[in-house]
Amino acid sequence: MPPATDLGWWGVVIAVLGGAARVSTPYLFVSLGETLTEKSGRVNLGLEGTLVMGAMSAYAVAYLSGSPWLGVLVAGAAGAAFGLLHGGVSTLPRVNDIAVGIALFLLGTGLAFYLGKPFIEPVAPRLPHVALGAWSASPQIRAALEVNALFVVGAVLAPLLLWGLGHTRWGLVVRTAGDNADAAKALGYSVGAVRTLSTMAGGFLAGVGGSFLSLYYPGTWNEGLSSGQGLMAIALVIFARWNPIHCFWVSLLFGGATALGPALQSVGIASNYYLYGAAPYVLTLILLIASSSPRHALAGAPSELTISK
Amino acid sequence: MLARSGAETAAISAAALLGALVLFGAFVALRGLSPLEVYAALFLGAFGTWFSIEQTLTQAAPLMLTGLCTALPARAGLLVIGGEGALVVGGVATVLVGATLAGWPPPLAVALMCMTGALAGGLWIGAAGALRHWRGVNETICTLLLNYIAIAVMNHLVTGPIRDFAQVLKPASWSIGERLMIGELPGTSVHWGLAFGVVACLLTWGLMRHTTFGFAVDILGGNVRAAQMAGLPIGAMVLATCFVGGAAAGLAGTIEIVAVHGFASSSLVVGYGYAGILVAFLARQNPLAVVFVAILLGGISASGGLLQRRFGLPDAATLVLRGLLFVAVLAGNTLYGRFKIFRPPAA
């Protein structure tokens, strides 16, 4: 075993992995939420707004109450409320769910900036982390393996969601609503209600993802906190083929890609800073182009989905 | 029949506006403010004085052009929300060309810069249209990603390759020079961009309303299968509407440079593109209606300062009002065809 102070390339790898776990959490929560929503046959493009709203409300509540976990809960509730709004409006006849998503993207960010103005200055308590590296004597390993508690929750949630969608009654109802609305109706379920509930649950998760941004990493609230993570997570669901486990791996990939930029900067490669900043968007676009097809519906796509038609 | 459907559109849009104002009123009432006083200030700040009308029209100019960026592709059935990025790309391209035109006669140089901005914006959104048609890439997500990419590229350029180090306040590009700036409309403080916006809306309205091309695009937007059956060149039409829409937003970027800033910086990214989406939806994708809706929304933006000064409302208050208006407009779509008085009389 190499000495603790000299991990060599392993140190870089561990730093990127730790960074990936850190940065990927919002991607993970938003993509899991969107997967659930899209499985029911709706697209909620407004999760970017939900993410910002979640970040703001979590920060405000954590600051006012002193409890970061209460902040997480309220962020989820705010996300669910936005999901209810999206689901309710989209259930009306002749209303396009994608357009509603754009409207809620704008409303969510506007509302968060409006309500969050007084909370830019104060400092809120942060979420705790789990020291997965406690066994090691190496400070680098210990620092890299300080994993946020929410990441652990998300990592457990991904297989749980896969199992729930595949093996429970509720999962079957959601999938039926997403694959064949008429069949769901024939079974006696209200398609609108199932989709609205799925959108609410998806919004809850996206709100929790937002709380991570303000309460752990970067751990502050300001108006430039999220720069399209919510949007990239939605594109990521298409690449992950609506599979929660794939969402987990792809989120890690994105987290790693985003963590590589700051890592390069820390070893002195600081030029073209903004160009590296564009990398995640370009990567998303390339993946989106690669996973699209002009001829047939995408494998694994819920057939009622407007986005894949 | 046309008058009836027009009346229906006007009535439902007015109802949506009213609904959004009521919600916004309830919202400010939660802060302990009187909704009526806020409405009054909103009106005063938007249309109450000659000064505020000038402010409103100045705000409306880019909104007309970015509104077209969503409205035109929507006529062909595409939901493009890349106006913000196309505006930025158009603005940056304008600076790149404009900075080399220092010795040119101003009218020629301005015309060249306008063409450059429009071309850049057109290619930017046209690329999204091409990806949509030939690769099946979702145009909504694609154009939204392109917004972030455009902003990142601009930030890269103005902090490095084309940075003007004489500008100390914030990173900014080279300037095109005072000589090439276009001024105000005679007798006002409203810049010439307003004329560009109105003319662009009128031209595209004519294109959509009075040409075979416009008719064919509406068939495509109404029913893709019908367009296929009729043998319409769908790919060309998708590309054309995306290009023209993107060109409009790119021109908005040019105007921000040649009429307002003179250089590219983060001042280009103030949400004109996102507000343009709302303009298009509120105008129900009709280029002529875009002119009036842009003035209405320009008024909301222009009154933000007054709301801030008089009531201490954060400047994001106008964003909230816009968001509520957007949701109300979409919810209002469900009302079409529900009212008997708007139906054509039975034959």
XYZ file of C-alpha atoms in Angstrom, chain A residues 5-309:
305
model
C 0.335 11.278 1.522
C 1.092 9.984 -1.952
C -1.869 8.328 -3.594
C -0.661 9.138 -7.129
C -3.255 8.582 -9.822
C -5.510 6.774 -7.389
C -5.879 10.104 -5.608
C -7.184 11.708 -8.810
C -9.575 8.826 -9.436
C -10.892 8.939 -5.891
C -11.254 12.715 -6.068
C -13.276 12.449 -9.282
C -15.441 9.679 -7.826
C -16.040 11.718 -4.679
C -16.760 14.759 -6.804
C -19.113 12.716 -8.952
C -21.086 11.601 -5.914
C -21.215 15.185 -4.728
C -22.253 16.891 -7.953
C -24.537 14.132 -9.234
C -27.124 14.249 -6.447
C -29.405 16.923 -7.995
C -29.207 15.142 -11.369
C -30.122 11.902 -9.650
C -33.184 13.221 -7.832
C -34.536 15.195 -10.775
C -34.029 12.317 -13.211
C -35.685 9.808 -10.873
C -38.628 12.176 -10.434
C -38.918 12.795 -14.142
C -38.694 9.066 -14.864
C -41.688 8.455 -12.604
C -43.643 11.324 -14.210
C -42.823 10.258 -17.749
C -43.687 6.632 -16.992
C -47.219 7.867 -16.362
C -47.323 9.528 -19.784
C -46.582 13.142 -18.935
C -43.515 15.316 -19.436
C -42.735 17.914 -16.806
C -40.252 20.269 -18.423
C -40.625 22.626 -15.477
C -38.354 20.705 -13.114
C -35.606 23.291 -13.576
C -37.974 25.775 -11.949
C -38.879 23.215 -9.289
C -35.198 22.650 -8.555
C -34.588 26.368 -7.988
C -37.767 26.677 -5.957
C -36.695 23.684 -3.840
C -33.248 25.171 -3.285
C -34.722 28.487 -2.153
C -37.409 27.056 0.134
C -35.001 24.565 1.713
C -32.509 27.319 2.439
C -35.143 29.667 3.836
C -36.701 27.019 6.087
C -33.353 25.670 7.260
C -32.283 29.194 8.156
C -35.510 30.088 9.933
C -35.972 26.786 11.776
C -32.350 25.746 12.224
C -33.128 22.274 10.900
C -31.767 21.382 7.449
C -33.920 18.248 7.275
C -37.060 20.300 7.748
C -35.767 22.381 4.848
C -35.446 19.253 2.697
C -39.010 18.276 3.555
C -40.407 21.700 2.734
C -38.440 21.736 -0.538
C -40.106 18.442 -1.419
C -43.513 19.834 -0.490
C -42.922 22.913 -2.662
C -41.936 20.608 -5.514
C -45.061 18.521 -5.004
C -47.182 21.688 -5.067
C -45.622 22.645 -8.404
C -46.258 19.094 -9.593
C -49.901 19.431 -8.564
C -50.165 22.673 -10.528
C -48.537 21.082 -13.570
C -50.661 17.967 -13.326
C -53.877 19.870 -12.730
C -53.439 22.272 -15.633
C -52.178 19.544 -17.985
C -55.231 17.403 -17.216
C -57.509 20.060 -18.759
C -58.462 19.188 -22.319
C -56.446 20.832 -25.141
C -53.598 21.853 -22.854
C -50.078 20.822 -23.893
C -48.030 19.428 -20.985
C -44.707 20.534 -22.497
C -45.903 24.134 -22.748
C -47.143 24.001 -19.149
C -43.685 22.782 -18.168
C -42.066 25.801 -19.823
C -44.505 28.096 -18.020
C -43.697 26.501 -14.663
C -39.963 26.686 -15.403
C -40.357 30.462 -15.719
C -42.813 30.788 -12.831
C -40.677 28.621 -10.536
C -37.474 30.565 -11.096
C -39.311 33.906 -10.871
C -41.064 32.924 -7.653
C -37.838 31.612 -6.119
C -35.998 34.867 -6.926
C -38.935 36.870 -5.577
C -39.339 34.981 -2.296
C -35.642 34.241 -1.864
C -34.421 37.826 -2.002
C -34.120 38.157 1.830
C -32.175 34.883 2.139
C -29.198 35.659 -0.074
C -27.203 37.077 2.845
C -27.956 34.802 5.868
C -26.154 31.518 6.464
C -28.295 28.398 6.880
C -27.209 25.151 8.604
C -25.950 22.533 6.161
C -26.901 18.912 5.685
C -24.690 16.304 7.372
C -22.505 13.869 5.466
C -21.694 10.216 5.918
C -18.009 9.472 6.436
C -17.591 6.413 4.229
C -13.821 6.855 4.451
C -13.561 6.668 8.246
C -11.607 3.382 7.962
C -8.760 5.087 6.138
C -5.858 6.982 7.614
C -5.427 8.982 4.410
C -6.953 12.462 4.584
C -7.524 12.504 0.795
C -9.568 9.325 0.923
C -11.477 10.527 3.923
C -12.243 13.847 2.241
C -13.241 12.221 -1.032
C -15.526 9.680 0.614
C -17.453 12.188 2.661
C -20.730 11.375 0.995
C -23.793 13.483 1.526
C -26.704 11.766 3.230
C -29.045 12.750 0.385
C -26.833 10.959 -2.133
C -27.216 7.779 -0.092
C -30.988 8.288 -0.045
C -30.965 8.741 -3.820
C -28.794 5.678 -4.351
C -31.275 3.583 -2.360
C -34.229 5.188 -4.091
C -33.112 4.218 -7.608
C -33.445 0.419 -7.212
C -36.517 0.943 -5.050
C -38.205 2.919 -7.831
C -37.246 0.274 -10.404
C -38.739 -2.426 -8.201
C -41.810 -0.333 -7.405
C -42.544 0.396 -11.054
C -42.072 -3.229 -12.048
C -43.506 -5.216 -9.178
C -46.208 -3.295 -7.373
C -49.821 -2.566 -8.126
C -49.154 1.179 -8.167
C -46.246 0.722 -10.542
C -48.492 -1.221 -12.887
C -51.156 1.499 -12.772
C -48.589 4.197 -13.524
C -47.119 2.229 -16.413
C -50.558 1.457 -17.827
C -51.482 5.146 -17.754
C -48.239 5.857 -19.594
C -48.468 3.108 -22.169
C -52.164 2.970 -22.920
C -54.534 5.515 -21.443
C -57.589 3.626 -22.699
C -56.506 0.459 -20.911
C -56.065 2.390 -17.661
C -59.522 3.870 -18.101
C -60.959 0.418 -18.752
C -59.410 -0.783 -15.491
C -61.338 1.974 -13.731
C -58.526 4.406 -13.045
C -58.638 8.108 -13.750
C -55.716 8.713 -16.085
C -55.583 12.397 -15.172
C -55.404 11.609 -11.452
C -52.691 8.961 -11.871
C -50.579 11.318 -13.984
C -51.102 14.227 -11.618
C -50.045 12.108 -8.631
C -46.983 10.894 -10.538
C -46.116 14.482 -11.428
C -46.494 15.463 -7.771
C -44.197 12.643 -6.659
C -41.714 13.629 -9.382
C -41.919 17.245 -8.272
C -41.285 16.196 -4.672
C -38.064 14.460 -5.696
C -36.945 17.411 -7.822
C -37.595 19.752 -4.908
C -35.443 17.551 -2.665
C -32.747 17.634 -5.354
C -32.897 21.413 -5.178
C -32.429 21.370 -1.406
C -29.110 19.611 -1.982
C -27.853 22.569 -4.022
C -28.544 25.143 -1.325
C -27.900 23.022 1.784
C -24.854 20.963 0.819
C -23.077 21.711 -2.419
C -22.425 24.521 -3.272
C -24.311 25.180 -0.032
C -25.568 28.730 -0.482
C -28.605 30.384 -1.971
C -28.284 32.841 -4.823
C -29.989 33.450 -8.115
C -27.334 31.745 -10.189
C -27.389 28.542 -8.133
C -28.784 26.208 -10.767
C -27.707 26.641 -14.331
C -29.756 24.107 -16.188
C -29.111 21.022 -14.026
C -32.857 20.385 -13.909
C -33.078 20.633 -17.657
C -30.065 18.393 -18.259
C -31.555 15.813 -15.909
C -34.680 15.689 -18.074
C -32.600 15.085 -21.185
C -30.686 12.478 -19.212
C -33.886 10.468 -18.635
C -34.182 9.936 -22.389
C -30.592 8.711 -22.533
C -31.243 6.463 -19.511
C -34.212 4.975 -21.358
C -36.605 5.563 -18.461
C -34.739 3.106 -16.251
C -34.045 4.345 -12.673
C -30.817 2.321 -12.360
C -29.518 3.798 -15.606
C -30.487 7.218 -14.239
C -28.176 6.556 -11.312
C -25.179 5.674 -13.497
C -25.772 8.483 -15.966
C -26.113 10.963 -13.101
C -22.750 9.782 -11.787
C -21.263 10.208 -15.253
C -22.566 13.775 -15.382
C -21.373 14.493 -11.893
C -17.917 13.203 -12.811
C -17.847 15.268 -16.012
C -18.785 18.381 -14.073
C -16.278 17.617 -11.321
C -13.439 17.240 -13.815
C -13.516 20.945 -14.713
C -12.884 22.287 -11.194
C -10.273 19.529 -10.720
C -8.376 20.782 -13.762
C -8.622 24.300 -12.410
C -7.226 23.186 -9.040
C -4.083 21.816 -10.691
C -3.532 25.068 -12.545
C -5.410 24.681 -15.815
C -7.594 27.750 -15.430
C -7.809 29.094 -18.978
C -10.969 28.532 -20.982
C -12.911 28.336 -17.732
C -16.240 29.208 -19.378
C -15.633 26.817 -22.233
C -15.275 23.922 -19.767
C -18.484 25.211 -18.222
C -20.267 24.536 -21.511
C -19.063 20.910 -21.510
C -22.030 19.395 -19.618
C -24.520 21.046 -21.998
C -22.594 19.941 -25.049
C -22.317 16.424 -23.599
C -26.076 16.391 -22.958
C -26.785 17.560 -26.492
C -24.492 14.922 -27.995
C -26.090 12.184 -25.903
C -29.546 13.471 -26.880
C -28.651 13.408 -30.572
C -27.073 9.968 -30.239
C -30.050 8.462 -28.440
C -32.710 9.943 -30.728
C -34.016 8.295 -33.822
C -36.033 9.739 -36.687
C -37.808 6.557 -37.597
C -39.146 4.679 -34.615
C -40.164 5.373 -31.042
C -37.330 4.991 -28.545
C -36.920 1.667 -26.807
C -38.399 1.775 -23.333
C -40.322 4.995 -23.955
C -43.838 5.124 -22.542
C -46.000 5.181 -25.668
C -48.350 7.940 -24.480
C -45.425 10.322 -24.098
C -45.637 13.451 -26.272
C -41.888 13.970 -26.163
C -40.964 10.763 -27.967
C -43.621 10.877 -30.652
